[in-house]
Coordinates of C-alpha atoms in Angstrom, one line a residue:
M1 CA 32.8 22.1 33.7
D2 CA 33.7 21.6 30.4
A3 CA 36.5 18.3 30.4
N4 CA 38.8 20.5 27.8
K5 CA 38.0 23.6 29.4
G6 CA 39.5 22.5 32.5
G7 CA 42.2 21.2 30.9
N8 CA 43.6 24.0 29.4
D9 CA 42.9 26.2 32.5
R10 CA 44.8 24.4 34.1
G11 CA 47.6 24.5 31.7
S12 CA 47.4 27.9 31.6
Y13 CA 48.0 28.4 35.6
T14 CA 50.8 26.1 35.4
L15 CA 52.1 28.1 33.1
Q16 CA 51.2 31.1 34.5
K17 CA 53.9 29.5 38.0
L18 CA 56.2 28.6 36.0
H19 CA 57.2 31.7 34.2
A20 CA 56.3 33.3 38.1
V21 CA 59.3 31.1 39.2
W22 CA 61.8 32.1 35.7
D23 CA 60.5 35.9 36.6
K24 CA 62.4 35.3 40.0
P25 CA 65.7 35.5 41.1
A26 CA 67.1 31.7 41.6
M27 CA 67.5 31.2 45.2
G28 CA 67.6 27.3 44.9
R29 CA 63.8 27.1 46.4
L30 CA 62.1 23.3 46.3
E31 CA 59.1 24.3 43.6
A32 CA 57.6 20.2 43.0
I33 CA 58.5 17.1 43.4
V34 CA 57.7 14.5 40.4
S35 CA 58.8 10.8 40.3
N36 CA 60.5 11.5 43.3
I37 CA 62.8 14.5 41.4
K38 CA 63.1 17.0 43.5
L39 CA 63.1 20.0 40.8
Y40 CA 64.3 23.8 42.4
D41 CA 64.1 26.9 41.0
T42 CA 67.1 26.4 39.7
S43 CA 65.9 23.5 37.8
L44 CA 62.6 24.7 36.4
Q45 CA 64.9 27.6 35.1
S46 CA 66.8 25.2 32.6
L47 CA 63.1 24.5 31.1
K48 CA 63.8 28.5 29.8
P49 CA 64.5 28.4 25.4
T50 CA 68.1 28.5 25.1
E51 CA 68.8 26.7 28.3
L52 CA 70.1 23.6 28.4
I53 CA 67.7 21.1 30.6
V54 CA 69.2 20.2 33.8
D55 CA 69.5 15.8 34.3
E56 CA 66.4 16.6 36.7
I57 CA 63.8 18.0 34.0
I58 CA 65.1 14.7 32.7
D59 CA 64.6 12.4 35.1
A60 CA 61.0 13.6 36.6
Y61 CA 59.7 13.6 32.7
F62 CA 61.2 9.6 31.9
G63 CA 60.0 8.7 35.2
K64 CA 56.1 10.6 34.4
L65 CA 56.2 8.5 30.8
C66 CA 56.9 5.1 32.8
F67 CA 54.5 6.2 35.8
D68 CA 51.9 3.3 36.7
R69 CA 53.3 1.4 33.2
T70 CA 54.8 -1.6 35.0
N71 CA 56.5 -2.7 31.4
C72 CA 58.9 0.5 31.7
I73 CA 61.0 1.5 34.1
A74 CA 63.3 4.3 33.3
F75 CA 67.5 5.2 34.4
S76 CA 68.2 7.9 35.7
A77 CA 70.6 10.2 33.8
T78 CA 73.4 9.7 36.2
V79 CA 72.9 6.0 36.4
S80 CA 72.6 6.1 32.7
S81 CA 75.5 8.2 31.6
A82 CA 78.1 6.3 34.5
I83 CA 77.1 2.7 32.7
F84 CA 77.0 3.7 28.6
M85 CA 79.6 6.2 29.4
G86 CA 82.2 3.4 30.5
N87 CA 82.5 4.8 34.0
Y88 CA 80.6 2.6 36.3
R89 CA 82.2 1.4 39.3
S90 CA 82.8 -2.2 39.8
S91 CA 81.1 -2.6 43.3
V92 CA 78.2 -1.1 41.6
F93 CA 74.7 -3.1 42.3
R94 CA 72.3 -5.1 39.8
V95 CA 70.1 -2.8 38.5
P96 CA 66.6 -4.9 38.3
F97 CA 65.3 -4.3 34.6
E98 CA 65.2 -8.1 32.7
D99 CA 61.1 -8.4 33.4
K100 CA 60.4 -5.4 31.4
E101 CA 59.3 -4.7 28.1
T102 CA 61.0 -0.9 27.8
V103 CA 63.6 0.8 29.7
L104 CA 64.3 4.2 28.7
C105 CA 68.1 5.7 29.4
P106 CA 69.1 9.3 29.0
T107 CA 72.6 9.6 28.0
N108 CA 75.4 12.3 28.6
T109 CA 77.8 11.5 26.9
G110 CA 80.1 15.2 28.5
I111 CA 79.0 17.1 25.3
H112 CA 76.0 15.3 24.1
W113 CA 73.0 13.9 25.1
L114 CA 71.9 10.2 23.6
L115 CA 68.5 8.8 24.2
L116 CA 69.2 4.5 23.9
V117 CA 65.6 2.8 24.7
L118 CA 66.4 -0.9 26.1
K119 CA 64.5 -3.9 25.0
P120 CA 65.3 -6.4 27.3
T121 CA 63.2 -9.6 25.8
S122 CA 65.2 -9.4 22.4
K123 CA 68.6 -8.0 23.8
K124 CA 68.6 -5.0 21.8
I125 CA 69.7 -1.2 22.3
L126 CA 67.3 0.9 19.9
L127 CA 69.8 4.3 20.3
Y128 CA 68.2 8.3 18.8
D129 CA 71.0 10.7 18.9
S130 CA 70.0 14.3 17.1
M131 CA 74.0 13.9 15.6
V132 CA 76.3 12.2 13.0
G133 CA 78.1 10.2 15.6
S134 CA 80.7 7.9 14.0
L135 CA 80.6 4.2 14.1
P136 CA 83.5 3.4 16.7
T137 CA 81.5 5.8 19.6
Y138 CA 78.6 4.1 19.2
T139 CA 79.6 0.5 18.9
N140 CA 81.6 1.8 22.5
L141 CA 78.1 2.4 24.1
L142 CA 77.2 -1.3 23.4
L143 CA 80.9 -2.3 24.2
N144 CA 80.9 -0.3 27.5
W145 CA 76.3 -2.1 28.7
R146 CA 77.8 -5.6 27.7
A147 CA 80.7 -4.8 29.7
F148 CA 78.7 -3.8 32.7
L149 CA 75.9 -6.7 32.7
Q150 CA 79.5 -8.7 32.5
A151 CA 80.5 -6.9 35.7
V152 CA 76.8 -7.7 37.7
K153 CA 77.0 -11.0 36.2
Y154 CA 74.2 -10.3 34.0
P155 CA 73.4 -13.6 32.0
D156 CA 73.9 -13.4 28.3
Y157 CA 75.4 -10.3 28.2
N158 CA 77.5 -10.7 24.7
L159 CA 74.0 -11.5 22.6
W160 CA 72.9 -7.9 23.4
E161 CA 73.3 -5.5 20.0
L162 CA 73.0 -1.8 19.3
T163 CA 71.0 -0.4 16.5
V164 CA 70.4 3.3 15.2
Q165 CA 67.3 4.8 14.7
S166 CA 65.9 7.7 12.6
S167 CA 65.6 10.7 14.8
P168 CA 65.4 14.8 14.4
K169 CA 68.5 16.1 13.7
Q170 CA 69.8 19.2 16.3
I171 CA 70.2 22.6 14.2
D172 CA 71.3 24.2 18.0
S173 CA 74.0 24.0 20.3
Y174 CA 71.4 23.5 22.6
N175 CA 68.6 21.5 22.0
C176 CA 69.8 17.9 22.1
D177 CA 66.7 16.7 20.1
S178 CA 67.0 13.1 20.5
V179 CA 66.0 13.8 24.6
D180 CA 64.5 17.2 23.6
E181 CA 61.8 16.1 21.2
F182 CA 61.2 12.2 23.0
C183 CA 60.8 14.6 26.3
G184 CA 58.5 17.6 24.4
T185 CA 60.7 20.3 25.7
C186 CA 61.8 21.5 22.5
S187 CA 63.2 25.3 22.4
E188 CA 59.5 26.6 21.0
K189 CA 57.8 24.1 23.6
R190 CA 59.3 24.1 26.6
S191 CA 57.0 26.5 28.8
E192 CA 53.3 24.5 27.0
N193 CA 55.3 21.2 27.5
A194 CA 56.6 21.6 31.2
M195 CA 53.5 21.4 32.7
I196 CA 53.0 17.6 32.2
I197 CA 56.6 17.7 34.5
C198 CA 55.4 19.9 37.2
G199 CA 51.2 20.1 36.3
E200 CA 50.7 17.7 39.2
C201 CA 52.1 19.5 42.0
W202 CA 50.9 23.0 41.4

């Protein structure tokens, strides 16, 4: 069988399975496990156009991006959001990341998703935001990160800096493009790119 044809057939099968899940009432059925993340029918429903993508879909995708890449890890959306929004517990364990080249941190501000990419070697934070933000908001992200590092006794925590990167601009209330574009799950592309998330499980 032609390799490309096989890939296309597999992608079509995955999309058929995804649409079959969409067509059924959401009952909390386990549909797949990707990057050790359990995805239920309710999770996959969030890949529909105009739906807000749930944390476990984002975690599964970023986990796949770092799979088999020893120099890359992804913090879960819950951990990233807690750290960068200043809601981490003082008893939080130190997260091992300093030996990585890239750390992906999808972060929810409560009303909006941001993507922060850590570069531990240079102590840089690259911020991708699809909405125009204010300097104090961005400054708080950096201060919260430094406070977390200080709390877990990470050396040179005050040397970290944050820079805002170019990012697609958001045109509606449900596509946070800084995360959606990175995930390949924008509204018009969600079903096509869902195979990246769960294609290996069906």
